[in-house]
Amino acid sequence: MGIVVILNFDRRGVMNRAALCIKMLKILKSRDIVSTAELAELLKTNPRNIREFRKELEAAGYHIEEKRGRYGGYYLDDRDLIQIPKLTKEQLQVLAHARQFIKAHAEFAEGDQFEEIMDDVAAAGSSYSNREMPEIGYSFSVDRHSGLTDHEREMLSQVLASMKSSYSVELSYMKRGVNEPASILVDPYHVVNIEDNWYMIGWSHSAKAFRNFRFSDERMLDIKLTQRRFTKDPNFNFKNFIGIDSAFKGKLNLYEVEVNPDHARLFREDFKGRELSQKENRNGKCVFSFTADNQYQVYQLLFRFGDAVELILPVEFRDEYIKRIASIAKVYGISLDPDD
């Protein structure tokens, strides 16, 4: 008499286990050393299962090493290659939104490197051609900007829409030093966030040049989408408009200052990144030179050091700085002669 054995085969459970093993493999490939507890949390499974997953992956030919100790965990042998799966259109859309968001934040120093990485990720994980790539969204984070008023957010949305459709916009804009708003026809090219302030860079038809316009209720009073289409200049690069010490580029000037020796280290720290170089000491003081494109930003930095730093060059900025100090002293009832 034969014996009949009935096996309860849970196909769904096996498939789920296989998916978890593959996911664990991807985590180990993309990271350094991952602890059992961290793997269990990422995979949403019991820590005891991690050892079983490791055995199954090793049975499949993958070499998973283990480092013991307080900071130990599992890691994948570098010689093991994993086929990167094709990204879905939804995943590519997320990458596109992330790319557009980073491009809008000029203060992100690794922007160029991020662009290259995004290209590599999209190329490695996608079989779409450029024509099939999802369109980059132009409303990537408008609703999340708490620093904008409702009106400013609405104007930003209109500009993003006009960028997408390549329509010019008509601004009612308060220029600096003018009491009446001007009507300006602009071809919007780029929106950028600098130090929590939002700007549009666009071609001004009145100035016949690229200009920046700040999203501010005090300056940008109104905006209208026109029916006039424009063709973007293929050579435009918004990074050509970003300054070193200011939001947008100004004239680059060479500065020279004398610093008390006991403040030299602090000065080097604060002025790092401005092509700072130290010359031979003069009159018992450290002499530094650096470049900047905004003298008012330099004035602010120098003012913090008080009498520990003396501005030597440029002479015209030195004279202006002295006059500003004299005018501040006058407010407090102290008379200074800037010509002394």
mmCIF file of C-alpha atoms in Angstrom, residues 11-334:
data_model
loop_
_atom_site.group_PDB
_atom_site.id
_atom_site.type_symbol
_atom_site.label_atom_id
_atom_site.label_comp_id
_atom_site.label_asym_id
_atom_site.label_seq_id
_atom_site.Cartn_x
_atom_site.Cartn_y
_atom_site.Cartn_z
ATOM 1 C CA ARG A 11 3.618 29.842 -4.113
ATOM 2 C CA ARG A 12 2.938 33.400 -2.971
ATOM 3 C CA GLY A 13 5.171 32.940 0.068
ATOM 4 C CA VAL A 14 8.012 31.579 -2.060
ATOM 5 C CA MET A 15 7.720 34.484 -4.500
ATOM 6 C CA ASN A 16 7.725 36.981 -1.641
ATOM 7 C CA ARG A 17 10.834 35.323 -0.196
ATOM 8 C CA ALA A 18 12.557 35.500 -3.577
ATOM 9 C CA ALA A 19 11.685 39.190 -3.872
ATOM 10 C CA LEU A 20 13.158 39.852 -0.430
ATOM 11 C CA CYS A 21 16.358 38.012 -1.355
ATOM 12 C CA ILE A 22 16.731 40.108 -4.504
ATOM 13 C CA LYS A 23 16.061 43.288 -2.559
ATOM 14 C CA MET A 24 18.646 42.295 0.048
ATOM 15 C CA LEU A 25 21.137 41.702 -2.750
ATOM 16 C CA LYS A 26 20.509 45.194 -4.169
ATOM 17 C CA ILE A 27 20.937 46.779 -0.724
ATOM 18 C CA LEU A 28 24.252 45.015 -0.161
ATOM 19 C CA LYS A 29 25.454 46.017 -3.621
ATOM 20 C CA SER A 30 24.634 49.693 -3.143
ATOM 21 C CA ARG A 31 25.953 50.071 0.406
ATOM 22 C CA ASP A 32 29.047 49.348 2.444
ATOM 23 C CA ILE A 33 28.451 47.126 5.490
ATOM 24 C CA VAL A 34 24.842 46.596 6.573
ATOM 25 C CA SER A 35 23.974 45.130 9.957
ATOM 26 C CA THR A 36 21.414 42.366 10.463
ATOM 27 C CA ALA A 37 19.092 44.745 12.302
ATOM 28 C CA GLU A 38 19.293 47.349 9.523
ATOM 29 C CA LEU A 39 18.644 44.759 6.814
ATOM 30 C CA ALA A 40 15.661 43.424 8.738
ATOM 31 C CA GLU A 41 14.242 46.935 9.065
ATOM 32 C CA LEU A 42 14.736 47.726 5.373
ATOM 33 C CA LEU A 43 13.197 44.426 4.297
ATOM 34 C CA LYS A 44 10.456 44.591 6.941
ATOM 35 C CA THR A 45 11.189 41.067 8.103
ATOM 36 C CA ASN A 46 12.394 39.187 11.164
ATOM 37 C CA PRO A 47 16.182 39.432 11.788
ATOM 38 C CA ARG A 48 16.324 35.616 11.894
ATOM 39 C CA ASN A 49 15.315 35.542 8.225
ATOM 40 C CA ILE A 50 18.398 37.512 7.166
ATOM 41 C CA ARG A 51 20.692 34.536 7.804
ATOM 42 C CA GLU A 52 18.374 32.299 5.765
ATOM 43 C CA PHE A 53 18.327 34.820 2.904
ATOM 44 C CA ARG A 54 22.116 34.877 2.977
ATOM 45 C CA LYS A 55 22.274 31.078 2.668
ATOM 46 C CA GLU A 56 19.894 31.133 -0.308
ATOM 47 C CA LEU A 57 21.854 33.874 -2.073
ATOM 48 C CA GLU A 58 25.127 32.041 -1.521
ATOM 49 C CA ALA A 59 23.518 28.893 -2.888
ATOM 50 C CA ALA A 60 22.703 30.947 -5.994
ATOM 51 C CA GLY A 61 26.382 31.814 -6.411
ATOM 52 C CA TYR A 62 26.718 35.173 -4.647
ATOM 53 C CA HIS A 63 29.510 35.686 -2.122
ATOM 54 C CA ILE A 64 28.209 37.502 0.936
ATOM 55 C CA GLU A 65 30.886 38.284 3.491
ATOM 56 C CA GLU A 66 30.335 38.972 7.178
ATOM 57 C CA LYS A 67 32.264 41.343 9.420
ATOM 58 C CA ARG A 68 31.896 40.628 13.112
ATOM 59 C CA GLY A 69 32.068 43.105 15.952
ATOM 60 C CA ARG A 70 30.207 46.173 17.147
ATOM 61 C CA TYR A 71 30.114 47.811 13.710
ATOM 62 C CA GLY A 72 29.893 44.589 11.776
ATOM 63 C CA GLY A 73 27.397 43.295 9.292
ATOM 64 C CA TYR A 74 27.083 41.829 5.815
ATOM 65 C CA TYR A 75 28.633 43.064 2.587
ATOM 66 C CA LEU A 76 28.751 41.783 -0.961
ATOM 67 C CA ASP A 77 31.955 40.697 -2.655
ATOM 68 C CA ASP A 78 32.937 43.417 -5.165
ATOM 69 C CA ARG A 79 33.427 40.805 -7.863
ATOM 70 C CA ASP A 80 29.719 39.999 -7.939
ATOM 71 C CA LEU A 81 27.782 41.790 -10.660
ATOM 72 C CA ILE A 82 24.067 42.486 -10.490
ATOM 73 C CA GLN A 83 21.875 43.256 -13.477
ATOM 74 C CA ILE A 84 20.182 46.615 -12.873
ATOM 75 C CA PRO A 85 16.451 46.354 -13.592
ATOM 76 C CA LYS A 86 14.755 48.706 -16.026
ATOM 77 C CA LEU A 87 13.328 51.759 -14.296
ATOM 78 C CA THR A 88 9.631 52.381 -14.630
ATOM 79 C CA LYS A 89 8.271 55.611 -16.100
ATOM 80 C CA GLU A 90 7.100 56.593 -12.614
ATOM 81 C CA GLN A 91 10.635 56.142 -11.232
ATOM 82 C CA LEU A 92 12.101 58.138 -14.106
ATOM 83 C CA GLN A 93 9.583 60.897 -13.396
ATOM 84 C CA VAL A 94 10.774 61.018 -9.774
ATOM 85 C CA LEU A 95 14.373 61.331 -11.004
ATOM 86 C CA ALA A 96 13.322 64.096 -13.390
ATOM 87 C CA HIS A 97 11.612 66.020 -10.586
ATOM 88 C CA ALA A 98 14.673 65.608 -8.354
ATOM 89 C CA ARG A 99 16.943 66.863 -11.130
ATOM 90 C CA GLN A 100 14.778 69.934 -11.738
ATOM 91 C CA PHE A 101 14.627 70.686 -8.009
ATOM 92 C CA ILE A 102 18.409 70.503 -7.640
ATOM 93 C CA LYS A 103 18.922 72.670 -10.736
ATOM 94 C CA ALA A 104 16.746 75.330 -9.125
ATOM 95 C CA HIS A 105 18.998 75.430 -6.054
ATOM 96 C CA ALA A 106 22.214 77.046 -7.183
ATOM 97 C CA GLU A 107 23.624 76.867 -3.662
ATOM 98 C CA PHE A 108 23.934 73.067 -4.004
ATOM 99 C CA ALA A 109 27.688 72.853 -4.656
ATOM 100 C CA GLU A 110 27.635 69.332 -6.141
ATOM 101 C CA GLY A 111 25.043 70.213 -8.801
ATOM 102 C CA ASP A 112 27.230 69.251 -11.774
ATOM 103 C CA GLN A 113 28.222 65.947 -10.180
ATOM 104 C CA PHE A 114 24.575 65.230 -9.372
ATOM 105 C CA GLU A 115 23.685 65.796 -13.050
ATOM 106 C CA GLU A 116 26.298 63.252 -14.144
ATOM 107 C CA ILE A 117 25.113 60.703 -11.585
ATOM 108 C CA MET A 118 21.507 61.168 -12.697
ATOM 109 C CA ASP A 119 22.535 60.557 -16.301
ATOM 110 C CA ASP A 120 24.343 57.361 -15.279
ATOM 111 C CA VAL A 121 21.385 56.105 -13.232
ATOM 112 C CA ALA A 122 18.865 56.822 -15.962
ATOM 113 C CA ALA A 123 21.090 55.281 -18.638
ATOM 114 C CA ALA A 124 21.866 52.156 -16.621
ATOM 115 C CA GLY A 125 18.338 51.504 -15.474
ATOM 116 C CA SER A 126 16.315 52.467 -18.513
ATOM 117 C CA SER A 127 15.847 51.238 -22.058
ATOM 118 C CA TYR A 128 13.833 54.327 -23.048
ATOM 119 C CA SER A 129 15.109 56.633 -25.744
ATOM 120 C CA ASN A 130 15.321 60.377 -25.075
ATOM 121 C CA ARG A 131 11.994 60.863 -26.845
ATOM 122 C CA GLU A 132 10.325 58.376 -24.499
ATOM 123 C CA MET A 133 11.764 59.862 -21.332
ATOM 124 C CA PRO A 134 9.067 61.428 -19.164
ATOM 125 C CA GLU A 135 8.769 65.182 -19.368
ATOM 126 C CA ILE A 136 10.430 67.092 -16.545
ATOM 127 C CA GLY A 137 7.805 68.627 -14.317
ATOM 128 C CA TYR A 138 7.765 72.406 -13.962
ATOM 129 C CA SER A 139 5.620 72.426 -10.834
ATOM 130 C CA PHE A 140 8.120 70.377 -8.863
ATOM 131 C CA SER A 141 7.699 71.962 -5.457
ATOM 132 C CA VAL A 142 5.696 75.169 -5.705
ATOM 133 C CA ASP A 143 3.231 74.119 -3.013
ATOM 134 C CA ARG A 144 5.979 73.300 -0.528
ATOM 135 C CA HIS A 145 7.631 76.699 -0.305
ATOM 136 C CA SER A 146 6.536 78.113 3.035
ATOM 137 C CA GLY A 147 8.671 81.201 2.439
ATOM 138 C CA LEU A 148 6.397 82.407 -0.360
ATOM 139 C CA THR A 149 3.107 84.239 0.036
ATOM 140 C CA ASP A 150 0.058 82.933 -1.821
ATOM 141 C CA HIS A 151 0.478 85.646 -4.455
ATOM 142 C CA GLU A 152 4.190 84.921 -4.900
ATOM 143 C CA ARG A 153 3.446 81.202 -5.185
ATOM 144 C CA GLU A 154 0.805 81.919 -7.825
ATOM 145 C CA MET A 155 3.238 84.048 -9.845
ATOM 146 C CA LEU A 156 5.902 81.341 -9.593
ATOM 147 C CA SER A 157 3.398 78.784 -10.899
ATOM 148 C CA GLN A 158 2.588 81.048 -13.849
ATOM 149 C CA VAL A 159 6.256 81.427 -14.730
ATOM 150 C CA LEU A 160 6.823 77.671 -14.531
ATOM 151 C CA ALA A 161 3.844 77.135 -16.830
ATOM 152 C CA SER A 162 5.191 79.699 -19.307
ATOM 153 C CA MET A 163 8.620 78.024 -19.252
ATOM 154 C CA LYS A 164 6.991 74.712 -20.107
ATOM 155 C CA SER A 165 4.990 76.143 -23.014
ATOM 156 C CA SER A 166 7.632 78.703 -24.144
ATOM 157 C CA TYR A 167 5.310 81.697 -23.858
ATOM 158 C CA SER A 168 6.547 85.158 -22.897
ATOM 159 C CA VAL A 169 5.217 86.834 -19.759
ATOM 160 C CA GLU A 170 4.433 90.475 -19.053
ATOM 161 C CA LEU A 171 5.583 91.709 -15.656
ATOM 162 C CA SER A 172 4.474 94.672 -13.608
ATOM 163 C CA TYR A 173 7.781 95.138 -11.825
ATOM 164 C CA MET A 174 9.290 97.714 -9.479
ATOM 165 C CA LYS A 175 12.836 98.463 -10.588
ATOM 166 C CA ARG A 176 15.388 99.461 -7.999
ATOM 167 C CA GLY A 177 15.241 103.167 -7.131
ATOM 168 C CA VAL A 178 11.965 103.768 -9.018
ATOM 169 C CA ASN A 179 8.601 104.572 -7.420
ATOM 170 C CA GLU A 180 6.379 103.456 -10.300
ATOM 171 C CA PRO A 181 6.125 99.895 -11.670
ATOM 172 C CA ALA A 182 7.350 99.200 -15.191
ATOM 173 C CA SER A 183 5.731 96.869 -17.700
ATOM 174 C CA ILE A 184 8.390 94.427 -18.904
ATOM 175 C CA LEU A 185 8.050 91.708 -21.554
ATOM 176 C CA VAL A 186 10.213 88.735 -20.544
ATOM 177 C CA ASP A 187 11.052 85.344 -22.041
ATOM 178 C CA PRO A 188 11.432 83.179 -18.894
ATOM 179 C CA TYR A 189 14.382 80.779 -19.040
ATOM 180 C CA HIS A 190 15.046 79.571 -15.521
ATOM 181 C CA VAL A 191 13.800 79.699 -11.939
ATOM 182 C CA VAL A 192 16.423 79.550 -9.205
ATOM 183 C CA ASN A 193 16.433 79.555 -5.404
ATOM 184 C CA ILE A 194 19.304 81.412 -3.755
ATOM 185 C CA GLU A 195 19.431 81.764 0.022
ATOM 186 C CA ASP A 196 15.669 81.085 0.293
ATOM 187 C CA ASN A 197 14.820 83.773 -2.269
ATOM 188 C CA TRP A 198 13.268 82.852 -5.613
ATOM 189 C CA TYR A 199 14.272 84.493 -8.887
ATOM 190 C CA MET A 200 13.379 84.203 -12.548
ATOM 191 C CA ILE A 201 16.173 84.576 -15.083
ATOM 192 C CA GLY A 202 14.817 85.685 -18.429
ATOM 193 C CA TRP A 203 15.395 87.713 -21.579
ATOM 194 C CA SER A 204 14.142 91.267 -21.096
ATOM 195 C CA HIS A 205 12.838 92.724 -24.361
ATOM 196 C CA SER A 206 13.279 96.271 -23.069
ATOM 197 C CA ALA A 207 16.878 95.797 -21.874
ATOM 198 C CA LYS A 208 17.771 93.485 -24.778
ATOM 199 C CA ALA A 209 19.655 91.303 -22.315
ATOM 200 C CA PHE A 210 19.158 88.599 -19.697
ATOM 201 C CA ARG A 211 17.969 89.941 -16.362
ATOM 202 C CA ASN A 212 16.894 88.465 -13.028
ATOM 203 C CA PHE A 213 13.533 89.200 -11.400
ATOM 204 C CA ARG A 214 12.756 88.403 -7.793
ATOM 205 C CA PHE A 215 9.452 86.818 -6.741
ATOM 206 C CA SER A 216 8.436 89.390 -4.141
ATOM 207 C CA ASP A 217 5.151 91.159 -3.471
ATOM 208 C CA GLU A 218 7.174 94.348 -3.037
ATOM 209 C CA ARG A 219 8.737 94.136 -6.490
ATOM 210 C CA MET A 220 6.844 91.720 -8.751
ATOM 211 C CA LEU A 221 3.365 93.195 -8.511
ATOM 212 C CA ASP A 222 1.670 91.211 -11.272
ATOM 213 C CA ILE A 223 2.392 88.767 -14.058
ATOM 214 C CA LYS A 224 0.425 87.876 -17.188
ATOM 215 C CA LEU A 225 0.940 84.997 -19.587
ATOM 216 C CA THR A 226 0.988 86.295 -23.177
ATOM 217 C CA GLN A 227 0.238 84.528 -26.458
ATOM 218 C CA ARG A 228 3.707 85.319 -27.765
ATOM 219 C CA ARG A 229 5.893 82.245 -28.209
ATOM 220 C CA PHE A 230 9.672 82.416 -27.996
ATOM 221 C CA THR A 231 12.552 80.123 -28.944
ATOM 222 C CA LYS A 232 15.162 79.563 -26.265
ATOM 223 C CA ASP A 233 18.803 80.359 -26.897
ATOM 224 C CA PRO A 234 20.535 76.931 -26.940
ATOM 225 C CA ASN A 235 23.701 78.486 -25.481
ATOM 226 C CA PHE A 236 21.958 79.762 -22.352
ATOM 227 C CA ASN A 237 23.413 78.479 -19.062
ATOM 228 C CA PHE A 238 21.952 79.904 -15.858
ATOM 229 C CA LYS A 239 25.192 79.227 -13.961
ATOM 230 C CA ASN A 240 26.807 82.038 -15.945
ATOM 231 C CA PHE A 241 24.612 84.432 -13.980
ATOM 232 C CA ILE A 242 25.328 83.195 -10.447
ATOM 233 C CA GLY A 243 27.793 85.282 -8.446
ATOM 234 C CA ILE A 244 30.464 84.339 -5.906
ATOM 235 C CA ASP A 245 29.365 86.532 -3.004
ATOM 236 C CA SER A 246 25.979 87.655 -4.308
ATOM 237 C CA ALA A 247 22.940 86.083 -5.882
ATOM 238 C CA PHE A 248 23.916 87.248 -9.357
ATOM 239 C CA LYS A 249 27.203 88.112 -10.973
ATOM 240 C CA GLY A 250 28.715 91.548 -10.672
ATOM 241 C CA LYS A 251 32.102 92.915 -11.620
ATOM 242 C CA LEU A 252 34.906 90.826 -10.154
ATOM 243 C CA ASN A 253 37.371 92.924 -8.134
ATOM 244 C CA LEU A 254 40.680 92.173 -6.425
ATOM 245 C CA TYR A 255 40.857 93.140 -2.732
ATOM 246 C CA GLU A 256 43.803 93.555 -0.398
ATOM 247 C CA VAL A 257 43.553 93.775 3.387
ATOM 248 C CA GLU A 258 45.858 93.916 6.396
ATOM 249 C CA VAL A 259 44.886 91.646 9.297
ATOM 250 C CA ASN A 260 46.112 91.532 12.885
ATOM 251 C CA PRO A 261 48.122 88.295 13.322
ATOM 252 C CA ASP A 262 45.876 87.036 16.132
ATOM 253 C CA HIS A 263 42.866 87.221 13.763
ATOM 254 C CA ALA A 264 44.586 85.722 10.703
ATOM 255 C CA ARG A 265 43.304 82.189 11.278
ATOM 256 C CA LEU A 266 39.695 83.353 11.704
ATOM 257 C CA PHE A 267 40.018 85.526 8.611
ATOM 258 C CA ARG A 268 41.240 82.564 6.540
ATOM 259 C CA GLU A 269 38.262 80.519 7.734
ATOM 260 C CA ASP A 270 35.673 83.184 6.892
ATOM 261 C CA PHE A 271 37.129 84.073 3.495
ATOM 262 C CA LYS A 272 37.801 80.517 2.350
ATOM 263 C CA GLY A 273 36.724 79.899 -1.259
ATOM 264 C CA ARG A 274 37.364 83.443 -2.518
ATOM 265 C CA GLU A 275 40.773 82.724 -4.090
ATOM 266 C CA LEU A 276 42.343 83.898 -0.861
ATOM 267 C CA SER A 277 46.126 84.189 -0.861
ATOM 268 C CA GLN A 278 48.498 85.423 1.832
ATOM 269 C CA LYS A 279 51.392 87.728 0.991
ATOM 270 C CA GLU A 280 54.443 88.801 2.974
ATOM 271 C CA ASN A 281 53.695 90.516 6.269
ATOM 272 C CA ARG A 282 53.659 94.302 6.268
ATOM 273 C CA ASN A 283 53.868 96.654 9.250
ATOM 274 C CA GLY A 284 53.593 93.668 11.564
ATOM 275 C CA LYS A 285 50.307 92.589 9.981
ATOM 276 C CA CYS A 286 49.273 89.705 7.726
ATOM 277 C CA VAL A 287 48.456 90.793 4.182
ATOM 278 C CA PHE A 288 45.752 88.918 2.262
ATOM 279 C CA SER A 289 44.327 89.317 -1.233
ATOM 280 C CA PHE A 290 41.091 87.831 -2.570
ATOM 281 C CA THR A 291 38.473 88.328 -5.283
ATOM 282 C CA ALA A 292 34.772 89.102 -4.905
ATOM 283 C CA ASP A 293 31.955 90.401 -7.089
ATOM 284 C CA ASN A 294 29.928 92.245 -4.427
ATOM 285 C CA GLN A 295 31.657 94.959 -2.403
ATOM 286 C CA TYR A 296 28.710 95.286 -0.015
ATOM 287 C CA GLN A 297 29.031 91.647 0.993
ATOM 288 C CA VAL A 298 32.730 92.265 1.589
ATOM 289 C CA TYR A 299 31.894 95.317 3.733
ATOM 290 C CA GLN A 300 29.666 93.149 5.927
ATOM 291 C CA LEU A 301 32.372 90.533 6.382
ATOM 292 C CA LEU A 302 35.018 93.162 7.173
ATOM 293 C CA PHE A 303 32.720 94.963 9.617
ATOM 294 C CA ARG A 304 32.513 91.805 11.732
ATOM 295 C CA PHE A 305 36.279 91.961 12.309
ATOM 296 C CA GLY A 306 36.169 95.596 13.433
ATOM 297 C CA ASP A 307 39.610 97.168 13.909
ATOM 298 C CA ALA A 308 41.353 93.816 13.382
ATOM 299 C CA VAL A 309 41.138 94.220 9.582
ATOM 300 C CA GLU A 310 41.977 97.220 7.389
ATOM 301 C CA LEU A 311 40.811 97.419 3.773
ATOM 302 C CA ILE A 312 43.668 98.636 1.531
ATOM 303 C CA LEU A 313 42.518 97.975 -2.041
ATOM 304 C CA PRO A 314 40.596 98.872 -4.138
ATOM 305 C CA VAL A 315 41.095 102.501 -3.080
ATOM 306 C CA GLU A 316 37.601 103.589 -4.182
ATOM 307 C CA PHE A 317 35.995 100.844 -2.051
ATOM 308 C CA ARG A 318 38.240 101.766 0.884
ATOM 309 C CA ASP A 319 37.042 105.388 0.643
ATOM 310 C CA GLU A 320 33.407 104.298 0.384
ATOM 311 C CA TYR A 321 33.785 101.947 3.366
ATOM 312 C CA ILE A 322 35.242 104.775 5.482
ATOM 313 C CA LYS A 323 32.354 107.080 4.547
ATOM 314 C CA ARG A 324 29.850 104.392 5.511
ATOM 315 C CA ILE A 325 31.488 103.956 8.923
ATOM 316 C CA ALA A 326 31.427 107.753 9.398
ATOM 317 C CA SER A 327 27.727 107.928 8.498
ATOM 318 C CA ILE A 328 26.923 105.132 10.980
ATOM 319 C CA ALA A 329 28.847 106.969 13.715
ATOM 320 C CA LYS A 330 26.923 110.164 12.922
ATOM 321 C CA VAL A 331 23.626 108.392 13.651
ATOM 322 C CA TYR A 332 24.930 107.769 17.177
ATOM 323 C CA GLY A 333 26.035 111.378 17.634
ATOM 324 C CA ILE A 334 29.720 110.764 16.927
#
